[in-house]
PDB file of C-alpha atoms in Angstrom:
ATOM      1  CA  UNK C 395       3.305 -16.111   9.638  1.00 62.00           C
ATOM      2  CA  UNK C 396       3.696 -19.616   7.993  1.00 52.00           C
ATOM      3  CA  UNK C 397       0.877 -22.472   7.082  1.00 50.00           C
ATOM      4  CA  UNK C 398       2.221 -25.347   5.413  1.00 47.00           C
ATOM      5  CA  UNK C 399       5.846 -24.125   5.063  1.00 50.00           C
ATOM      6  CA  UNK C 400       4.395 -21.167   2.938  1.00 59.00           C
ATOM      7  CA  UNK C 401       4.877 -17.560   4.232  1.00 68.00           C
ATOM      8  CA  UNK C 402       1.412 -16.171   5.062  1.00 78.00           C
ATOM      9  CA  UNK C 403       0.717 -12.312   4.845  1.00 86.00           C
ATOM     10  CA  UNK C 404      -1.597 -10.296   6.525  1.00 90.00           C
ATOM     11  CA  UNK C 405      -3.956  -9.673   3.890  1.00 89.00           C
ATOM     12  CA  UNK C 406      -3.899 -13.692   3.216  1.00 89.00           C
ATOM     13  CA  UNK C 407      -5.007 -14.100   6.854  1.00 92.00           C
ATOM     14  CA  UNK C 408      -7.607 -11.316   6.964  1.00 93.00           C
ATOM     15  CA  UNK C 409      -9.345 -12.731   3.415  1.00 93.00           C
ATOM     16  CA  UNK C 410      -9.325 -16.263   5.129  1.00 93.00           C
ATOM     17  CA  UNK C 411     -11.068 -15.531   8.216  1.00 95.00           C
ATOM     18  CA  UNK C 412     -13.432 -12.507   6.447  1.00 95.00           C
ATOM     19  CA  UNK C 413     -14.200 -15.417   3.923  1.00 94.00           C
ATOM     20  CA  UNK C 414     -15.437 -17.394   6.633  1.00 94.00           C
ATOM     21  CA  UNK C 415     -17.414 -14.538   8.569  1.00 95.00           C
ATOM     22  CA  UNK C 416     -19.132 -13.630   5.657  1.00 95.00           C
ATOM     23  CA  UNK C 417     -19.736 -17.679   4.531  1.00 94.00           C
ATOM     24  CA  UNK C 418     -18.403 -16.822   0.495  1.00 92.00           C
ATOM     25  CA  UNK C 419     -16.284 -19.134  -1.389  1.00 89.00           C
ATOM     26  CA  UNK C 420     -13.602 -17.742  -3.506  1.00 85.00           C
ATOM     27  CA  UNK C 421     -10.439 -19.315  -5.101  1.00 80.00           C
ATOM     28  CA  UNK C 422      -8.384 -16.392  -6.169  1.00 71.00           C
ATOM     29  CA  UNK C 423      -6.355 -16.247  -8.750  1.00 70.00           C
ATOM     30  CA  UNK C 424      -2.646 -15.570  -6.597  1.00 67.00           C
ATOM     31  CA  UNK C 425      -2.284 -14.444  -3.230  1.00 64.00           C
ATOM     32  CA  UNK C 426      -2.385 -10.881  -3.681  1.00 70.00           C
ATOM     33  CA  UNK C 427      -6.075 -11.187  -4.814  1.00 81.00           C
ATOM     34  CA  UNK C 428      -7.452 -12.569  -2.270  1.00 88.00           C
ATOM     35  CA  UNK C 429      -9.053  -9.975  -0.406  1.00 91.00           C
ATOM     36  CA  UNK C 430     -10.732  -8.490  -3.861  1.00 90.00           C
ATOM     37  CA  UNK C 431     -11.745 -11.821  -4.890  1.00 91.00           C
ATOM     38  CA  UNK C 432     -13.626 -12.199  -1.022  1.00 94.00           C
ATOM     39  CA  UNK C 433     -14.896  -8.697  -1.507  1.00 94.00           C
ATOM     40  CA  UNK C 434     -16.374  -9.199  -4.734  1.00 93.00           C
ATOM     41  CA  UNK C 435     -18.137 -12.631  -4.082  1.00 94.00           C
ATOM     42  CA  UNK C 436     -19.380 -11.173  -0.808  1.00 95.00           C
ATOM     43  CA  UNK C 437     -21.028  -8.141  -2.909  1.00 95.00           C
ATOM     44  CA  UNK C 438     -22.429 -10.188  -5.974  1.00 94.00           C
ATOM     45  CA  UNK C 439     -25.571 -10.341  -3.627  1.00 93.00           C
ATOM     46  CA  UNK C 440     -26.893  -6.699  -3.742  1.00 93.00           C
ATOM     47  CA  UNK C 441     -28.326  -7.037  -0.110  1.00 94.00           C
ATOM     48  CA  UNK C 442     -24.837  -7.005   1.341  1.00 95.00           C
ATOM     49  CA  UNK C 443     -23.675  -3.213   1.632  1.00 92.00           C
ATOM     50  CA  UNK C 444     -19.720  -2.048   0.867  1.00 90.00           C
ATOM     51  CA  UNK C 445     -19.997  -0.534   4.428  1.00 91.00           C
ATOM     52  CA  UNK C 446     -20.474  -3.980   6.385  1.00 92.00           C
ATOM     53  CA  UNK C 447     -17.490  -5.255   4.462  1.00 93.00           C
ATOM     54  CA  UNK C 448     -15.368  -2.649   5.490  1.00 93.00           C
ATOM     55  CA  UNK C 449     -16.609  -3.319   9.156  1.00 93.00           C
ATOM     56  CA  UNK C 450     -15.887  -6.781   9.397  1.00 94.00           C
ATOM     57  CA  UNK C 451     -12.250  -6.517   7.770  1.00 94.00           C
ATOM     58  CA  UNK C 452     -11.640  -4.091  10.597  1.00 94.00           C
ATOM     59  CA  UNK C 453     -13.234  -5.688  13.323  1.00 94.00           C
ATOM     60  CA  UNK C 454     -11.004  -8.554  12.574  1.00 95.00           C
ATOM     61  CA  UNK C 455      -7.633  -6.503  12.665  1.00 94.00           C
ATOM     62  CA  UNK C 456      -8.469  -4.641  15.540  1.00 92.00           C
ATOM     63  CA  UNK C 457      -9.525  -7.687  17.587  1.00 93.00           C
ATOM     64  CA  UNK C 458      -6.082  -8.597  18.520  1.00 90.00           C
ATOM     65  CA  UNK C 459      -2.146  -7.588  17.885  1.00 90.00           C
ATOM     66  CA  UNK C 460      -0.360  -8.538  14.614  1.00 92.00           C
ATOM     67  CA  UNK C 461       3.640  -8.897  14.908  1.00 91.00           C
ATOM     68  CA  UNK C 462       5.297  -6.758  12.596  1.00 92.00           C
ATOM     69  CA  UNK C 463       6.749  -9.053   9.778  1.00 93.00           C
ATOM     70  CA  UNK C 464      10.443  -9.192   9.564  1.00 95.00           C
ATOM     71  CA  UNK C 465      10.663  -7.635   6.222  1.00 95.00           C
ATOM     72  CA  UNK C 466       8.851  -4.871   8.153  1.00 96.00           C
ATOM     73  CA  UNK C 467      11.639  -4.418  10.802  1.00 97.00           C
ATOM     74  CA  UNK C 468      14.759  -5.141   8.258  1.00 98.00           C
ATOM     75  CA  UNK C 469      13.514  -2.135   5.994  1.00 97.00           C
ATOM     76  CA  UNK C 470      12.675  -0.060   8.662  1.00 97.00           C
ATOM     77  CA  UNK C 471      16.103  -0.411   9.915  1.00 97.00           C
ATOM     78  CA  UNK C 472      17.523   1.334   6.932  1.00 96.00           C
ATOM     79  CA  UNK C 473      17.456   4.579   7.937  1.00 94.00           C
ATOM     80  CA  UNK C 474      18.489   5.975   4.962  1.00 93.00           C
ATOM     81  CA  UNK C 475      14.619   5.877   4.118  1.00 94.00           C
ATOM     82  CA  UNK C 476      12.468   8.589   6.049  1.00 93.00           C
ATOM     83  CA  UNK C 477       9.429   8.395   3.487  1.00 95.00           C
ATOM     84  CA  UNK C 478       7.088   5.405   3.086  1.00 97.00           C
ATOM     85  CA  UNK C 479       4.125   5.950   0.795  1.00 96.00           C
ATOM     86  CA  UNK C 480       1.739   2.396   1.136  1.00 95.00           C
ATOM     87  CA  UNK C 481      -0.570   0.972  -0.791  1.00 92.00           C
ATOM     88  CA  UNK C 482      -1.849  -1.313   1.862  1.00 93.00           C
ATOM     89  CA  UNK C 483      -4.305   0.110   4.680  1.00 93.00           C
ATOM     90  CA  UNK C 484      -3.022  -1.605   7.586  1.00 94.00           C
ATOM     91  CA  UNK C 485      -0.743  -0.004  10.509  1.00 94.00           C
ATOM     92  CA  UNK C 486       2.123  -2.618  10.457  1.00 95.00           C
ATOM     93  CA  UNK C 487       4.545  -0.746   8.208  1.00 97.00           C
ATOM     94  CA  UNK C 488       4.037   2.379  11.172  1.00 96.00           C
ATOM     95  CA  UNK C 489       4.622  -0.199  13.568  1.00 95.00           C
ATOM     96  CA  UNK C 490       7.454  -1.027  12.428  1.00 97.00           C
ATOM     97  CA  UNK C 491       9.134   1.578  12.080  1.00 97.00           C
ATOM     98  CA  UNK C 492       7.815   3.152  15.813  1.00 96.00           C
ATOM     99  CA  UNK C 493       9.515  -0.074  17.357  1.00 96.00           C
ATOM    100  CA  UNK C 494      12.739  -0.070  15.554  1.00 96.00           C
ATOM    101  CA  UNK C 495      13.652   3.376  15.358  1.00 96.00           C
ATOM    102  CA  UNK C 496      11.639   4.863  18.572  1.00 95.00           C
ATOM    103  CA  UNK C 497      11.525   2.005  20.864  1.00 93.00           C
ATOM    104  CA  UNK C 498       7.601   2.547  21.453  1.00 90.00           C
ATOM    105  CA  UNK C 499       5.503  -0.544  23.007  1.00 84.00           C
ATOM    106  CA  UNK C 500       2.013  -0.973  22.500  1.00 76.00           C
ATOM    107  CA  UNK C 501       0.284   1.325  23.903  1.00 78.00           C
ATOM    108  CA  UNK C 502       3.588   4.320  24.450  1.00 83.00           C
ATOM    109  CA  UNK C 503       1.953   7.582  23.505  1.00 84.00           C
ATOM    110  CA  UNK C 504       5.463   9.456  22.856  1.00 86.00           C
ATOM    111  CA  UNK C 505       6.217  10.783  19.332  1.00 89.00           C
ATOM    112  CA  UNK C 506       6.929   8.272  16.949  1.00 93.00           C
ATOM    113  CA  UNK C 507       6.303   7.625  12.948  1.00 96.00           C
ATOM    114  CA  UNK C 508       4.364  10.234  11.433  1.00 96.00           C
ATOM    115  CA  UNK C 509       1.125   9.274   9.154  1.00 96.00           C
ATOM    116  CA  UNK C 510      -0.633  10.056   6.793  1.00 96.00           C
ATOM    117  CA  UNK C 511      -3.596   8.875   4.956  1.00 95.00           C
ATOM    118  CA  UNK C 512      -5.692   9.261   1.427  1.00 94.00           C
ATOM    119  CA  UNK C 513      -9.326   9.482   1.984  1.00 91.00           C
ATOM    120  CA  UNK C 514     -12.798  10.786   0.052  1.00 87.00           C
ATOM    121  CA  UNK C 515     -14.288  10.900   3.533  1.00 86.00           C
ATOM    122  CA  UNK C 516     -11.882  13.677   4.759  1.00 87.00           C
ATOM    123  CA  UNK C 517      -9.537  17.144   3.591  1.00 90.00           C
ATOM    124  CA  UNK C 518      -6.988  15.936   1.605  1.00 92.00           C
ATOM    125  CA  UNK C 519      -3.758  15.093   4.243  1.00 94.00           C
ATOM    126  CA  UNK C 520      -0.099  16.021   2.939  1.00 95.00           C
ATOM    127  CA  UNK C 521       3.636  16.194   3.070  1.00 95.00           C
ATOM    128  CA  UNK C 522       5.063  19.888   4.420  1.00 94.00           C
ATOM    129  CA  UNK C 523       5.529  21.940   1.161  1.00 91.00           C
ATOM    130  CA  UNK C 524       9.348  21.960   2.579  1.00 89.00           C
ATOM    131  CA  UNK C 525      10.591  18.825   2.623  1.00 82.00           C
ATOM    132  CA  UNK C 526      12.889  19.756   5.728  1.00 84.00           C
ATOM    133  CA  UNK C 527       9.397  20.671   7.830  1.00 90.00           C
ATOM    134  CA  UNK C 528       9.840  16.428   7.574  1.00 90.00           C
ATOM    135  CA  UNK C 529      11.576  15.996  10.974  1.00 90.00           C
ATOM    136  CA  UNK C 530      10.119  11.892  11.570  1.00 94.00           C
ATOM    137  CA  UNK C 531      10.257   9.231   9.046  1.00 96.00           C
ATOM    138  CA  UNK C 532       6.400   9.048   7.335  1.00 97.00           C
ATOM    139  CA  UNK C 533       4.319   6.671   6.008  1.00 97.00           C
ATOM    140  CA  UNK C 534       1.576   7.683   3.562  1.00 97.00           C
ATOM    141  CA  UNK C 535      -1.037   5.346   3.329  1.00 96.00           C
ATOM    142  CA  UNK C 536      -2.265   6.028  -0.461  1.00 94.00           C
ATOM    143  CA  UNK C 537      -5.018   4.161  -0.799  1.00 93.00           C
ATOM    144  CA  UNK C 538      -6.680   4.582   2.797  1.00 94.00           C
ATOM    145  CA  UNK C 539      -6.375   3.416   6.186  1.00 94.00           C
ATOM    146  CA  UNK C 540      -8.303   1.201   8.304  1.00 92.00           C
ATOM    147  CA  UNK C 541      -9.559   3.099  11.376  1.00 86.00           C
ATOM    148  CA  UNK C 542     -13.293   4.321  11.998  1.00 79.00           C
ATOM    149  CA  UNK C 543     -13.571   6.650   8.987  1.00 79.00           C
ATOM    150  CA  UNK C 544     -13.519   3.145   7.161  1.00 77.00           C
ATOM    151  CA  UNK C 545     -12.225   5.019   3.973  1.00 89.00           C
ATOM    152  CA  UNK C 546      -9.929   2.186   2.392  1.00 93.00           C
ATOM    153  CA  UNK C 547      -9.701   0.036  -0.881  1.00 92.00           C
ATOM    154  CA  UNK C 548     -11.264  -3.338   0.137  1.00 91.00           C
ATOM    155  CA  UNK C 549     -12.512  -3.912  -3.172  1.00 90.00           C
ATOM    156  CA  UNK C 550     -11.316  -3.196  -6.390  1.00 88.00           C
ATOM    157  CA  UNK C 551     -13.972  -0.321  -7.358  1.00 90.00           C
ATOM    158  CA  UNK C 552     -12.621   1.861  -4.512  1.00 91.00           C
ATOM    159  CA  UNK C 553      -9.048   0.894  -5.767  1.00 89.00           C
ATOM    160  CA  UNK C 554     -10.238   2.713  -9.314  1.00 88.00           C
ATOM    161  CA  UNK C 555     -11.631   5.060  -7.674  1.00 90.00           C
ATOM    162  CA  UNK C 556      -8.757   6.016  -5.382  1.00 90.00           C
ATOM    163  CA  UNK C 557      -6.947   6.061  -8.476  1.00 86.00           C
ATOM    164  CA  UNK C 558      -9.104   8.324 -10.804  1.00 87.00           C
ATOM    165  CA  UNK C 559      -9.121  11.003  -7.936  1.00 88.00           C
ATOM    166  CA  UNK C 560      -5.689  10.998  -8.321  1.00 87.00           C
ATOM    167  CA  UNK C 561      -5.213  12.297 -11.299  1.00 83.00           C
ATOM    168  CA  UNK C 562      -7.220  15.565 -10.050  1.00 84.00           C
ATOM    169  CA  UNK C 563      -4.788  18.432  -8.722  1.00 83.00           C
ATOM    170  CA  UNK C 564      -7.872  19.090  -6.331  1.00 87.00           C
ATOM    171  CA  UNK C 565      -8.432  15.631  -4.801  1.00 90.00           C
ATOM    172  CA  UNK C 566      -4.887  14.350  -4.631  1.00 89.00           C
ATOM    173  CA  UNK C 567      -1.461  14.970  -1.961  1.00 94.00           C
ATOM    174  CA  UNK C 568       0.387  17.572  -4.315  1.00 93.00           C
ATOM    175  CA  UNK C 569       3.540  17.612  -2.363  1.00 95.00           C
ATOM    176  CA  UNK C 570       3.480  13.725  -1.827  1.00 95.00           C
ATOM    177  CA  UNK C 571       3.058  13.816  -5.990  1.00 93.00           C
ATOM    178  CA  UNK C 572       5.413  15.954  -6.304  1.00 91.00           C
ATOM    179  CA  UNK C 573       8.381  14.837  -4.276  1.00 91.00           C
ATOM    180  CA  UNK C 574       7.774  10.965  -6.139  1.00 91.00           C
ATOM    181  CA  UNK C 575       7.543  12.861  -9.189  1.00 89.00           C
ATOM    182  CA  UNK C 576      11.526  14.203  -8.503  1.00 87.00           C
ATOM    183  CA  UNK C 577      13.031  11.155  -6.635  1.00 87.00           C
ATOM    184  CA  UNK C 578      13.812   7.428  -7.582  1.00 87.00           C
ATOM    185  CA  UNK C 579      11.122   4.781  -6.319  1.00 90.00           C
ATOM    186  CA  UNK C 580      11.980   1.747  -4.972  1.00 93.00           C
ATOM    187  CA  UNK C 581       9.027  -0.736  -5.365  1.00 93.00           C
ATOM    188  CA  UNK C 582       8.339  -3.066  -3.487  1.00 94.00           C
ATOM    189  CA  UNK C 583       5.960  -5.984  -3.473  1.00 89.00           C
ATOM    190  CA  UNK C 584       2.995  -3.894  -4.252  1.00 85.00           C
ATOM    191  CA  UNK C 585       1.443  -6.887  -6.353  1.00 81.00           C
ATOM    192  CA  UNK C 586      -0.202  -4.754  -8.791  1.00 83.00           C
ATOM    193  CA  UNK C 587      -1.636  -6.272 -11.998  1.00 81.00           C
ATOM    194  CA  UNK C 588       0.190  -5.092 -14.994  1.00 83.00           C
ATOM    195  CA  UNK C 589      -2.393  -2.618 -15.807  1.00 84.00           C
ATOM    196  CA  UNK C 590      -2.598  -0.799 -12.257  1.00 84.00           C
ATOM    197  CA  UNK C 591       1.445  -0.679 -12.289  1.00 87.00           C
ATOM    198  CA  UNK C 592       1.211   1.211 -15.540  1.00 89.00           C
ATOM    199  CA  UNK C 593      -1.442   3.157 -14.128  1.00 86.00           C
ATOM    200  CA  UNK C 594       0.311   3.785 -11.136  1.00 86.00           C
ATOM    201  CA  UNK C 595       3.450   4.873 -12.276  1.00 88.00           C
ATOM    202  CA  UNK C 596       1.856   7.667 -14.864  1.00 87.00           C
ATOM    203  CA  UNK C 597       0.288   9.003 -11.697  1.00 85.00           C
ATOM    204  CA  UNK C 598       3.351   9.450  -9.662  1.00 85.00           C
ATOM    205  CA  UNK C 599       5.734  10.441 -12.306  1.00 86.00           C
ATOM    206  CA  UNK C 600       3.485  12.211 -14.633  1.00 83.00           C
ATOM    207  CA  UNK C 601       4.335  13.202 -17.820  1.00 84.00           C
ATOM    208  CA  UNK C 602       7.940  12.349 -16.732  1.00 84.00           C
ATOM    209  CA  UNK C 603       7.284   8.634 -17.161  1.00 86.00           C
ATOM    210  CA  UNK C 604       6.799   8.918 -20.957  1.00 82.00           C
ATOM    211  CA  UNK C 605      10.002  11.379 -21.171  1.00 84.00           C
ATOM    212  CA  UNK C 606      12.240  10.708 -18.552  1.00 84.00           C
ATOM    213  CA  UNK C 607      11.235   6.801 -17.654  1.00 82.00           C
ATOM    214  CA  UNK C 608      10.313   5.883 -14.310  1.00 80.00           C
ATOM    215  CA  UNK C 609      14.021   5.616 -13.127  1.00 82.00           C
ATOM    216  CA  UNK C 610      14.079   3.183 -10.010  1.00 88.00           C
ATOM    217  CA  UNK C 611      13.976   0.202  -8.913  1.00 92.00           C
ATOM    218  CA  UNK C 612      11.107  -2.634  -8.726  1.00 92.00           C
ATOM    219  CA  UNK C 613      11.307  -5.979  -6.194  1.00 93.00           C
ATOM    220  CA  UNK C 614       8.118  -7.942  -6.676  1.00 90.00           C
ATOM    221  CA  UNK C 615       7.197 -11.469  -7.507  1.00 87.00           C
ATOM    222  CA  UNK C 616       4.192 -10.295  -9.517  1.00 84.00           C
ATOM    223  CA  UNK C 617       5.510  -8.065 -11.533  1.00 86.00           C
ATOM    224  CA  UNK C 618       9.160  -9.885 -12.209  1.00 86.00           C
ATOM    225  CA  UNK C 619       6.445 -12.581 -13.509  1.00 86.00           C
ATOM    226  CA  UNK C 620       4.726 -10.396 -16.003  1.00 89.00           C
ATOM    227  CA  UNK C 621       6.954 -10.365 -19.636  1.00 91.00           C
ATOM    228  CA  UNK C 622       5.066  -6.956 -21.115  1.00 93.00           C
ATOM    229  CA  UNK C 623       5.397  -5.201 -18.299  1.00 90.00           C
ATOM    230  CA  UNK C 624       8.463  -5.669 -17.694  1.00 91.00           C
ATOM    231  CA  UNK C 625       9.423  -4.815 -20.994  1.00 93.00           C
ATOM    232  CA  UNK C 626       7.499  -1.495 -20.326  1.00 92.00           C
ATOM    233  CA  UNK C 627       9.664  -0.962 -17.133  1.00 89.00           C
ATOM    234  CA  UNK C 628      12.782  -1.771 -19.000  1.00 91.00           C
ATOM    235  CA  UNK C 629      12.012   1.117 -21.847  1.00 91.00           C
ATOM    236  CA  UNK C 630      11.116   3.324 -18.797  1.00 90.00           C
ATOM    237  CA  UNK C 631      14.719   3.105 -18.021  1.00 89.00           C
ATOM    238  CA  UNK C 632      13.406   0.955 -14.266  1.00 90.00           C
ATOM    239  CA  UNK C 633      15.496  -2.122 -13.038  1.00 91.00           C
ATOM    240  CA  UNK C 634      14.045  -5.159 -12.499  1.00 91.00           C
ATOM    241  CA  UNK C 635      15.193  -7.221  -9.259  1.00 92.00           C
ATOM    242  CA  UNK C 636      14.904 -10.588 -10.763  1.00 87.00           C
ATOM    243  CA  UNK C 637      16.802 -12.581  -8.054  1.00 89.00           C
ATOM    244  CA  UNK C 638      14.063 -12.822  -5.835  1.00 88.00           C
ATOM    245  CA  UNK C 639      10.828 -11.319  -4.316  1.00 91.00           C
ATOM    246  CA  UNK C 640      10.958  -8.120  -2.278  1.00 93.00           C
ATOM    247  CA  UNK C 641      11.324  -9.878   0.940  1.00 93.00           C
ATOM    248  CA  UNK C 642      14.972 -11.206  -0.480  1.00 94.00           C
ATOM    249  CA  UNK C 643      15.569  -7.623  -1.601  1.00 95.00           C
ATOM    250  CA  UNK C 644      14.812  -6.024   1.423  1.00 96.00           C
ATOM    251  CA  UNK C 645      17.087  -8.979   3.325  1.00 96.00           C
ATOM    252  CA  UNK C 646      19.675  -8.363   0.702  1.00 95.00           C
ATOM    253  CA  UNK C 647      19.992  -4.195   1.507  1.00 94.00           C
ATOM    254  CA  UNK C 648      18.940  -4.691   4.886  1.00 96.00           C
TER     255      UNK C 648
END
């Protein structure tokens, strides 16, 4: 949506109105903060509990429909893509891509977008070890999903703590690891503060990220903003969209 001119994302709207549920005060420090920065004021005070957090973000999203975004549609479109891994943990990407390339309405229980989810609540979901077993276009949602396990990164210790599981061959998606390991990324607005990015990419790309470079591309505002790590993309032999945010990179392919 818009306020003020200003395009307003989903996870601006749910940290405004879970802001004023929860009766905290925050001014965060850029957009994609927002929900941490409600998170973490709501949890200074040690009588509020992680787990009624987690219940009033998803009361709010499930309360009503969201449009997908048309970034969401235009990249679906592309249907050169067939696998999605997210780092957000709501179902808009999925619906997305169920209404543009399988016609489904709210509510249509024929096949559509597969998914997939990282959680500590739950066995350890996957890609096929053969990448042809891959017969729908998938989204892996890798740092949880909001539904009633309620196993998602709200706050910014379950984002480190998603992350540090990753880097165990027992709690992580091996094939999911392995087939980013062997392709190009494309990156888009993930938002990730220059640490996490750096953090990120050694967990996807392994030891291949220090020998081989990352090799893809990266469209976001955030990072296109940050000088040293962009200089730390550029010697990991990544390109740097620097005409625009992902939004204008996804309009541009699209």
């Amino acid at each position: 949506g818009e306020a003020a001119g200003r395009p307003v994302t989903l996870a601006m709207q749910l940290a405004t109105e879970l802001a004023t549920r929860l009766k905290v005060t925050v001014t965060p420090r850029s957009p994609h903060d927002a929900l941490f920065a409600v998170s973490s004021a709501y949890l200074q005070d040690p009588r509020n509990s992680p787990e009624d957090l987690l219940y009033e973000a998803r009361d709010i999203f499930t309360a009503r429909d969201w449009p997908s975004p048309e970034p969401l549609r235009q990249l679906a479109a592309i249907r050169h893509f067939d696998l999605y891994v997210s780092t957000t943990f709501d179902s808009l990407l999925q619906q997305a891509l169920d209404t543009v390339r399988f016609g489904k309405t709210p509510g249509d229980r024929k096949p559509g977008t597969a998914v997939l989810a990282y959680s500590e609540k739950r066995q350890v979901e996957d890609l096929p070890s053969d990448p042809r077993d891959m017969t729908r276009p998938t989204v892996f949602q890798l740092f949880g999903r909001m539904d009633a396990v309620g196993d998602y990164a709200l706050t910014e210790e379950k984002l480190l703590e998603f992350g540090h599981r990753f880097q165990s061959r027992d709690f992580r998606p091996q094939n999911l690891f392995d087939a980013m390991r062997t392709k190009s990324l494309l990156v888009l607005g993930c938002g990730f503060p220059g640490w996490l990015a750096r953090f990120f990419l050694r967990a996807v790309k392994g030891d291949g990220l220090l020998t081989q470079g990352a090799r893809g591309v990266v469209a976001d505002a955030t990072s296109s903003g940050d000088r040293d790590l962009v200089m730390f993309l550029q010697r990991r032999k990544a390109t740097i969209y620097s005409d625009g945010d992902a939004v204008s990179f996804v309009a541009e392919l699209f």
